[in-house]
Coordinates of C-alpha atoms and ligand atoms in Angstrom, one line a residue:
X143 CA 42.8 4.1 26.1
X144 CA 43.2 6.3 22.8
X145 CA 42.5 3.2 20.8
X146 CA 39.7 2.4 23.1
X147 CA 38.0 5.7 22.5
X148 CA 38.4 5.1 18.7
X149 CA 36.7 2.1 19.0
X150 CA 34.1 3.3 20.8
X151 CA 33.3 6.4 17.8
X152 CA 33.5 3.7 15.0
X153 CA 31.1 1.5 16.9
X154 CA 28.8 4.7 17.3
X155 CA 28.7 6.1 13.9
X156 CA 27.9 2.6 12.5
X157 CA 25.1 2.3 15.3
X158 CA 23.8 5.8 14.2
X159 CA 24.2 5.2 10.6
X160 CA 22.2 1.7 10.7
X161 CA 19.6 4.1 12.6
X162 CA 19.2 6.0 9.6
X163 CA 18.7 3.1 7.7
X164 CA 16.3 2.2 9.7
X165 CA 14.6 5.4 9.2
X166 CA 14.7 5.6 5.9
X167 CA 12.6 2.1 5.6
X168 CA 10.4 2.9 7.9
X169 CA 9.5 6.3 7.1
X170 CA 9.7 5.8 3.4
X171 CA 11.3 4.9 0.4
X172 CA 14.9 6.2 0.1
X173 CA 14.4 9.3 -3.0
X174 CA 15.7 8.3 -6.0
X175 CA 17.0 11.3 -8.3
X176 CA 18.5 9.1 -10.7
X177 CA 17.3 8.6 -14.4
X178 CA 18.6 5.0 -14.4
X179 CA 17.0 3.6 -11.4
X180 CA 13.4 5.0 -12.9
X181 CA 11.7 1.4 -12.4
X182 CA 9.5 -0.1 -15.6
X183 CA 6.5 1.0 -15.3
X184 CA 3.0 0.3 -16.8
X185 CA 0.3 3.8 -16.7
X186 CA -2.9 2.6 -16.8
X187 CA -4.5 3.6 -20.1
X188 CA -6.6 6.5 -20.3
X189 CA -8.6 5.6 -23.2
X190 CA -9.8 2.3 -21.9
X191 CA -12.5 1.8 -19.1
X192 CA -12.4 -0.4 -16.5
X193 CA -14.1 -3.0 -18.1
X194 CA -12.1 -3.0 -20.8
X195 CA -14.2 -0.6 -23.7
X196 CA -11.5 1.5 -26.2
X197 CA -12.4 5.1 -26.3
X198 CA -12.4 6.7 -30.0
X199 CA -14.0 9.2 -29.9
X200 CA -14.8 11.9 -27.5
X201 CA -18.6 11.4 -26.8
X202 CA -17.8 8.5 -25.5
X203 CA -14.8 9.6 -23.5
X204 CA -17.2 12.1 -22.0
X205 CA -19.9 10.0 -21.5
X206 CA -17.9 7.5 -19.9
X207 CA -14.5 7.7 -19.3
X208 CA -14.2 10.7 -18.0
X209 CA -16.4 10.6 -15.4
X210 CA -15.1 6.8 -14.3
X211 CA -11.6 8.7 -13.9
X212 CA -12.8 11.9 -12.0
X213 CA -14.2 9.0 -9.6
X214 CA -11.3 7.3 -9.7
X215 CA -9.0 10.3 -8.6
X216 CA -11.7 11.3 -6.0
X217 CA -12.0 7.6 -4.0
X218 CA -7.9 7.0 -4.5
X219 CA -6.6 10.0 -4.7
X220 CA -8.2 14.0 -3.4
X221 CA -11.7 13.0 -2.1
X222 CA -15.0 13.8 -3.1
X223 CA -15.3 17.5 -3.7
X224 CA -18.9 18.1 -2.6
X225 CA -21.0 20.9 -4.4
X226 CA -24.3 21.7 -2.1
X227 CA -24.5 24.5 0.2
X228 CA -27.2 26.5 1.1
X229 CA -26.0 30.0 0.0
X230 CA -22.9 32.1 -1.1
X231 CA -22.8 36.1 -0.4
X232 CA -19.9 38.4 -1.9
X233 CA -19.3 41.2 -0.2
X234 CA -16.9 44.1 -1.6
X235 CA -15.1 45.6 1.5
X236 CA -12.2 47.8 0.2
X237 CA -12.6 49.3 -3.0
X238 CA -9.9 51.5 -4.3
X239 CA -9.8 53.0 -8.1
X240 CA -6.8 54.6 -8.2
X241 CA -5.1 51.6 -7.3
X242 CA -1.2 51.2 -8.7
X243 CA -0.8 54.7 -9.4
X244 CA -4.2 54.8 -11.5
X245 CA -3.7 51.8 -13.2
X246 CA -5.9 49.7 -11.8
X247 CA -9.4 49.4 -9.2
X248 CA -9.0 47.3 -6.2
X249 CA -11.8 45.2 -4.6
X250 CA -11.4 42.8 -1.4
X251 CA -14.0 41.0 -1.9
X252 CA -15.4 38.4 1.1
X253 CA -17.0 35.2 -0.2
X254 CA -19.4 33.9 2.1
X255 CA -20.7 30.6 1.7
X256 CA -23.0 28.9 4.3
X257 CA -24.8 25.3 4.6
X258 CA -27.3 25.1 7.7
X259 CA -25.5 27.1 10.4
X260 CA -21.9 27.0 9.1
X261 CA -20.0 29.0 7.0
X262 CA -16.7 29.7 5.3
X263 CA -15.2 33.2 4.2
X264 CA -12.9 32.8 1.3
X265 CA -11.1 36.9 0.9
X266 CA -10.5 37.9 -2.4
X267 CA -7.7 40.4 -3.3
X268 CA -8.9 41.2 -7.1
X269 CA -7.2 44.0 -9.3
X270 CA -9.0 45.2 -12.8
X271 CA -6.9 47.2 -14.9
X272 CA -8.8 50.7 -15.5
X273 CA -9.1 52.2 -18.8
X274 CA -9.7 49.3 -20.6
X275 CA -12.8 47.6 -22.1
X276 CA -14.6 44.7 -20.3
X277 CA -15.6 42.2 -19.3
X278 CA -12.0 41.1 -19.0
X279 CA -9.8 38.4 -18.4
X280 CA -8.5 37.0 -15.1
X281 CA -5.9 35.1 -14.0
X282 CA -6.4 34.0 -10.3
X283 CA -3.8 32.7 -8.1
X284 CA -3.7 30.1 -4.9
X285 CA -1.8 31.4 -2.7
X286 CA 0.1 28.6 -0.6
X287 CA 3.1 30.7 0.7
X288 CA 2.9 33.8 2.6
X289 CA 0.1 36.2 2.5
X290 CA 2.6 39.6 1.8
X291 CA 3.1 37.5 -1.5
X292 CA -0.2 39.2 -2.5
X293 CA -0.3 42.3 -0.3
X294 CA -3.3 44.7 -1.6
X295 CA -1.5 47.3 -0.5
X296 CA 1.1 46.5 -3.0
X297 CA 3.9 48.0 -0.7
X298 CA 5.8 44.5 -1.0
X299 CA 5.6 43.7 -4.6
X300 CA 6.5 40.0 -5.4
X301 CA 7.6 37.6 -8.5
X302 CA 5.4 35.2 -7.1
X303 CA 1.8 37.1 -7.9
X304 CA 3.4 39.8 -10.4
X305 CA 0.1 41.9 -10.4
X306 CA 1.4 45.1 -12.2
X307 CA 2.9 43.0 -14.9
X308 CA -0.7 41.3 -15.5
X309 CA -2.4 44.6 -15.3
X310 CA 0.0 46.4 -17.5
X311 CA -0.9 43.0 -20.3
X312 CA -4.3 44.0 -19.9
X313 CA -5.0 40.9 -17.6
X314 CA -7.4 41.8 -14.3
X315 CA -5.5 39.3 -11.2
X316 CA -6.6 38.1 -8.5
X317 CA -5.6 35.7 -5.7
X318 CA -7.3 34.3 -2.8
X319 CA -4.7 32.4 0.2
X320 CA -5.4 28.6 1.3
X321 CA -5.4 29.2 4.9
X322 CA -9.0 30.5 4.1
X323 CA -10.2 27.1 2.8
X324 CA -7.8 25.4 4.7
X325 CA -5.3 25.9 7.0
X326 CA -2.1 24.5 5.6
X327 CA -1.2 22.0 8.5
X328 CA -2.6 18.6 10.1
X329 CA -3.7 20.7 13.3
X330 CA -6.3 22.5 12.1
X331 CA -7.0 21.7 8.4
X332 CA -10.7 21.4 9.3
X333 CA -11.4 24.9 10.1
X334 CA -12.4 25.7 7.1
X335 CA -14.4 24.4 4.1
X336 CA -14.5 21.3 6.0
X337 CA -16.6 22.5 8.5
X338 CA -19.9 22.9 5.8
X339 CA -19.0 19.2 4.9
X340 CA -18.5 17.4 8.2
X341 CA -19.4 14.1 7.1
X342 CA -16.3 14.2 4.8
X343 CA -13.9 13.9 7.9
X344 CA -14.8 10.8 8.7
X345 CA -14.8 9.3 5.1
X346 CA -12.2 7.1 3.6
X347 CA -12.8 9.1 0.2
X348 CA -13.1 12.6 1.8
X349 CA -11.6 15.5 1.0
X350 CA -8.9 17.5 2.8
X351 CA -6.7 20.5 2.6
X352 CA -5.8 20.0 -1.2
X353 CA -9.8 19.0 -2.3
X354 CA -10.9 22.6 0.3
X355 CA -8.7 24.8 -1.7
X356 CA -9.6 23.3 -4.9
X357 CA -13.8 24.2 -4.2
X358 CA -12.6 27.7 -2.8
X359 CA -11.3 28.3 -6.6
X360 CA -14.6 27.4 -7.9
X361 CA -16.7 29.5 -5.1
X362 CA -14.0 32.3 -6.6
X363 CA -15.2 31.2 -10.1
X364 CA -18.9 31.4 -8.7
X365 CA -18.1 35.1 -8.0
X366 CA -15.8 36.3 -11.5
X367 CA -19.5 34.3 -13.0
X368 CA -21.3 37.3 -11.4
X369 CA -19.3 40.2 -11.8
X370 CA -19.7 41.8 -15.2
X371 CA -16.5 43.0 -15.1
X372 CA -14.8 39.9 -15.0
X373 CA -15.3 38.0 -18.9
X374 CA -15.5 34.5 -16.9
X375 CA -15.1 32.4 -20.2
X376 CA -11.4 33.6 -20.1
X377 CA -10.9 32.7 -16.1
X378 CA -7.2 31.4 -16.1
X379 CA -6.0 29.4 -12.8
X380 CA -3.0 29.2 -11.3
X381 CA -0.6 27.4 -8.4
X382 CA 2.7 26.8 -7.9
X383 CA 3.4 23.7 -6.0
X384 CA 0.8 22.3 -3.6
X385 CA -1.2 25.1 -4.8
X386 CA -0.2 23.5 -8.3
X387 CA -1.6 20.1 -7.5
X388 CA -5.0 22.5 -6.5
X389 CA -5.2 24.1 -9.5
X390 CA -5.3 20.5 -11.5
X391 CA -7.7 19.1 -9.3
X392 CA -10.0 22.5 -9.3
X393 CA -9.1 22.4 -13.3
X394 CA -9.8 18.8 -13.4
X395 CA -13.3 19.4 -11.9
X396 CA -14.7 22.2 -13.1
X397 CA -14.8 23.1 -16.6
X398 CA -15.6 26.4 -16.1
X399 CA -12.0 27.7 -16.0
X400 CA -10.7 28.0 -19.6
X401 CA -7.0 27.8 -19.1
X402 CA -5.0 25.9 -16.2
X403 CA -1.7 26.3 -14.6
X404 CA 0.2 24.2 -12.7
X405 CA 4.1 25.3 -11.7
X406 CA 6.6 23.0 -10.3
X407 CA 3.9 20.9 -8.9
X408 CA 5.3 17.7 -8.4
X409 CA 4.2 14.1 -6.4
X410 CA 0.8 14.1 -7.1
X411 CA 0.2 17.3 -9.1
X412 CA 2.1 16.8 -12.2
X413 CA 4.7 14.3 -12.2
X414 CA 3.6 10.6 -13.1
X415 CA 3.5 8.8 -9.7
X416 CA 4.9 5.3 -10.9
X417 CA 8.6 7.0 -12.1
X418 CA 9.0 7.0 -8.1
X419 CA 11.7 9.9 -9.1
X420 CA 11.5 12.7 -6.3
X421 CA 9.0 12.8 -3.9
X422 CA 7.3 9.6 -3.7
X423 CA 3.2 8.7 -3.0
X424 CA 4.6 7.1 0.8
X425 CA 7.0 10.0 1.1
X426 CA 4.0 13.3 0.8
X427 CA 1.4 11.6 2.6
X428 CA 3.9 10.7 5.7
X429 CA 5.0 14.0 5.3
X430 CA 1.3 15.9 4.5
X431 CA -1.4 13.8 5.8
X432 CA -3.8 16.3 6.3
X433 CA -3.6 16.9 1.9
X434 CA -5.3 13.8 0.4
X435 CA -7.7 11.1 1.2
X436 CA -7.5 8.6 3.9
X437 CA -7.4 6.2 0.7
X438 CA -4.3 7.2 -1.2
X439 CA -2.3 6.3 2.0
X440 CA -2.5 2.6 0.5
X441 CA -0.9 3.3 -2.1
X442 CA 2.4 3.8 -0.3
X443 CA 5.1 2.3 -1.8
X444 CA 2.5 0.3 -3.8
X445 CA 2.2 3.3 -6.8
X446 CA 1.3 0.3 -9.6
X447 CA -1.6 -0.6 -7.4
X448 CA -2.7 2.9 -8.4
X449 CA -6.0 3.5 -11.1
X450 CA -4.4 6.2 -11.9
X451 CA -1.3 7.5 -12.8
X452 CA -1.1 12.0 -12.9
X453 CA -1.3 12.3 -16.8
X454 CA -4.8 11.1 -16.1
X455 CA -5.7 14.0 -14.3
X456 CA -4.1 16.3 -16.9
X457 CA -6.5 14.2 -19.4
X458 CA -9.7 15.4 -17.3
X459 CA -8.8 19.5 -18.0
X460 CA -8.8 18.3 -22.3
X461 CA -9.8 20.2 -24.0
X462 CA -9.0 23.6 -21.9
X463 CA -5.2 24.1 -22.3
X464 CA -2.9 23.5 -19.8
X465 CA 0.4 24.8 -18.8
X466 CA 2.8 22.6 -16.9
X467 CA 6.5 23.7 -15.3
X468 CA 8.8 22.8 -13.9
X469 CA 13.0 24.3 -12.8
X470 CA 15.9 22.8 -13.4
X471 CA 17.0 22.4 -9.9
X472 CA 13.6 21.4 -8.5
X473 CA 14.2 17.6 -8.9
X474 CA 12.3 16.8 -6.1
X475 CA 9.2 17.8 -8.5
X476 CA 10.4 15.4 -10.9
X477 CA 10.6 17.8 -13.8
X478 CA 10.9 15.1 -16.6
X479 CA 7.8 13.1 -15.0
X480 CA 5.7 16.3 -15.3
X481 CA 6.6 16.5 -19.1
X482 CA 6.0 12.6 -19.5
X483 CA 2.9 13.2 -18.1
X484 CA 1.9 16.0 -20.2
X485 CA 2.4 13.8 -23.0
X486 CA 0.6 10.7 -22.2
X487 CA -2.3 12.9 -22.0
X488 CA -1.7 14.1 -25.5
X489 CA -4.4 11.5 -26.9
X490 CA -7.4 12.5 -25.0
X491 CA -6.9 16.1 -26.6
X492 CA -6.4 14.7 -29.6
X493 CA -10.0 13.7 -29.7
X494 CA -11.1 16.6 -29.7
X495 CA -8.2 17.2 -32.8
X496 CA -5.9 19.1 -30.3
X497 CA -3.2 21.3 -32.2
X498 CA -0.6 20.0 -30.0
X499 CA 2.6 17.9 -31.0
X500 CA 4.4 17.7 -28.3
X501 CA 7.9 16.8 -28.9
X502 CA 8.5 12.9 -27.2
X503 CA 11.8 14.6 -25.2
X504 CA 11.1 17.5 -22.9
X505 CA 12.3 20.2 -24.6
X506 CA 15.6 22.2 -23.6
X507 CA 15.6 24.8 -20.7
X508 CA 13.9 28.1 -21.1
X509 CA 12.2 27.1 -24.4
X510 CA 8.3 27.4 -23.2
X511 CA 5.7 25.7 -25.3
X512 CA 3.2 28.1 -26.0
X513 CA 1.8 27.8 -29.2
X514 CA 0.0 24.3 -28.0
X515 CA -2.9 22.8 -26.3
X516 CA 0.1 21.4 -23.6
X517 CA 2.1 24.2 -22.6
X518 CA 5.3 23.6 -20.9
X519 CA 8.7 24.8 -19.8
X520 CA 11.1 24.0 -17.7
X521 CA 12.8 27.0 -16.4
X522 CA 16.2 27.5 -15.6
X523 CA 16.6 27.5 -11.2
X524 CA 15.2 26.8 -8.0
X525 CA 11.2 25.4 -6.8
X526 CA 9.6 28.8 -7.5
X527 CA 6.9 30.8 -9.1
X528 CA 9.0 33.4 -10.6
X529 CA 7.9 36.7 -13.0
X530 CA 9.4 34.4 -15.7
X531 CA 6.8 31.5 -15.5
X532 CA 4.3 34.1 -15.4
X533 CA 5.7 36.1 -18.7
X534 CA 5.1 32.8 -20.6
X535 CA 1.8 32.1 -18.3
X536 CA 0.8 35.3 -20.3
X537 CA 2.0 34.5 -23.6
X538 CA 0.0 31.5 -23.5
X539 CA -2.8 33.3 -22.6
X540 CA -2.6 35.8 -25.3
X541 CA -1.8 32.8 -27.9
X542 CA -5.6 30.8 -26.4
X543 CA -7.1 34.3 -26.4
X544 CA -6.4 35.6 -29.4
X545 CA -4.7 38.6 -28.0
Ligands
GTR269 C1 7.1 20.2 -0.4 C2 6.3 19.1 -0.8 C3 5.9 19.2 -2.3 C4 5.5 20.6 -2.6 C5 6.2 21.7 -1.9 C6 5.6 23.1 -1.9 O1 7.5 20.1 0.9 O2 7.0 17.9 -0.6 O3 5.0 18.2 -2.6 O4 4.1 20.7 -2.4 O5 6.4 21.4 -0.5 O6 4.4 23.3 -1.8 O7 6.4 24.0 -2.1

């Protein structure tokens, strides 16, 4: 009977375990976090066109590369990111000027923007350090985790949007949350952004929750443009995460913001999509399907299919600077792909004679790369924005600035 029973359990956890098998095929490649089993891979070239021109120079890498791979990344990839609407309103409800003990004034600022008889409100939480001469410079965040993260109020004070810090370098900060674009799950995604743009629901290249909080950014830029406080030549963005894969897609697009940052932001942010190291192309879109195009979805398990690879889309924000991270621990961002990436995309700065030489190896932990076109580190810990990516976030802004 004993021996029975034992039979029975060895029978069952084979059964379960060929049910995870199972699972794992049918719900997406099995994650891969070692070096060695990094298939050979071939990135599609960034300095030749689709029909085969050599770029050598950067008019034409304007003239026509770069726009072929913006289209590229919008049909495959994010979805169109559509510009029209009818109007856009800012509204200043809270102002305080003694905000932070003195330090600082306060404005929540709502950021209306309406096409025919819909509209979107993107709230602004912006902080200008007082005493100081302007316009001056901003760095704005994307807020993809909790909104406390960037309370006003200040009463819960977080690493993740360390506001007095950026004040007290004589940075003004500001930060808008995602669930205003669009709501962060395959529910109710649409209730946002996507609701001026109907037509791109349906589309196989239309945008979703990534491409929404990308254009809130700009409508954010549209607004620092306007206020004369706010020196909008030195507009610094930032996100951590999905809200890092935003802020290369909104950098990627418009060239209005000087200086990008993208922290630990992984599959289809930073990390080159063909290493299959981490999260995979299949893996994020089972998981996030309300984030990309309908379009990327066919690239499942098929990432060499792709006409792109992610050091592309670090290629499209050349000449601005850009800052990459990524943490130690975080190998589900694939911190070495981000790096790789950063460095393929070496040669389209270098048209424009980029001071950057990046080393071919990422460099060791904790050593940030400031003093560079490329800006990286790779911080010592967990999947975070922490108050030390935003010390060096600061230093490279002081190095581009001149400050
Ligand atoms: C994970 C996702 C990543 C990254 C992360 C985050 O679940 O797989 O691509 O976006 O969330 O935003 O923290």
């Amino acid at each position: 009977m004993r021996k029975g029973l034992r039979i029975c359990l060895v029978f069952f956890i084979l059964f379960v375990k060929a049910q995870a098998q199972d699972y794992d095929k049918s719900e997406g490649p099995v994650i891969n976090y070692e070096e060695s089993k990094v298939p050979d891979y071939n990135l599609p070239k960034v300095l030749e066109t689709l029909d085969g021109d050599i770029i050598r120079n950067k008019a034409s890498w304007e003239k026509k590369r770069r726009p072929e791979i913006l289209k590229l990344f919008e049909d495959n990839v994010y979805g169109q990111l559509p510009e029209a609407y009818d109007g856009i309103n800012f509204k200043v409800k809270k102002k305080v000027p003694d905000a932070m003990y003195g330090k600082a004034t306060l404005k929540e600022v709502e950021i209306s923007v309406w096409k025919e008889s819909d509209s979107v409100n993107i709230r602004l939480t912006l902080f200008i350090p007082n005493n100081v001469e302007r316009p001056i410079p901003v760095f704005l965040l994307i807020n993809n985790r909790g909104e406390y993260n960037t309370d006003p109020t200040r009463f819960i004070r977080s690493q993740f949007w360390p506001a007095e810090m950026i004040i007290d370098n004589g940075y003004a900060v500001a930060a808008f949350h995602v669930s205003d674009a669009a709501p962060d799950n395959i529910e109710n995604y649409q209730d946002g952004v996507l609701q001026l743009y109907p037509e791109q629901l349906g589309a196989n290249n239309g945008m979703k929750a990534i491409g929404s909080w990308a254009w809130a950014a700009s409508r954010v830029m549209d607004y620092f443009e306007q206020n004369k406080e706010i020196d909008s030549e030195k507009a610094s963005l930032v996100g951590h995460s999905r809200g890092g894969k935003a802020s290369l897609w909104a950098g990627a697009q418009d060239q209005r913001f000087a200086l990008i940052f993208s922290n630990c932001s992984g599959n289809t942010g930073a990390a080159l999509s063909r290493r299959m190291f981490g999260e995979t192309v299949k893996r994020i879109n089972i998981s996030f399907p309300h984030w990309f195009a309908d379009s990327y979805a066919k690239y499942n398990d098929n990432e060499n299919a792709l006409p792109v690879d992610q050091h592309m889309l670090i290629s499209l924000i050349a000449p601005r600077p850009v800052y990459i991270t990524s943490a130690s621990e975080d190998l589900w961002a694939d911190p070495k792909g981000s790096y790789l990436s950063l460095l393929h995309a070496e040669k389209v700065y270098d048209l424009y004679g980029g001071n950057s030489a990046l080393p071919r190896n990422p460099p060791e932990l904790d050593s940030p790369i400031i003093a560079s076109n490329l800006g990286y580190h790779n911080r010592e810990g967990i999947h975070n924005l922490t108050a030390y990516d935003w010390k060096n976030f600061i230093k490279f802004a002081n190095y581009h600035f001149d400050r």
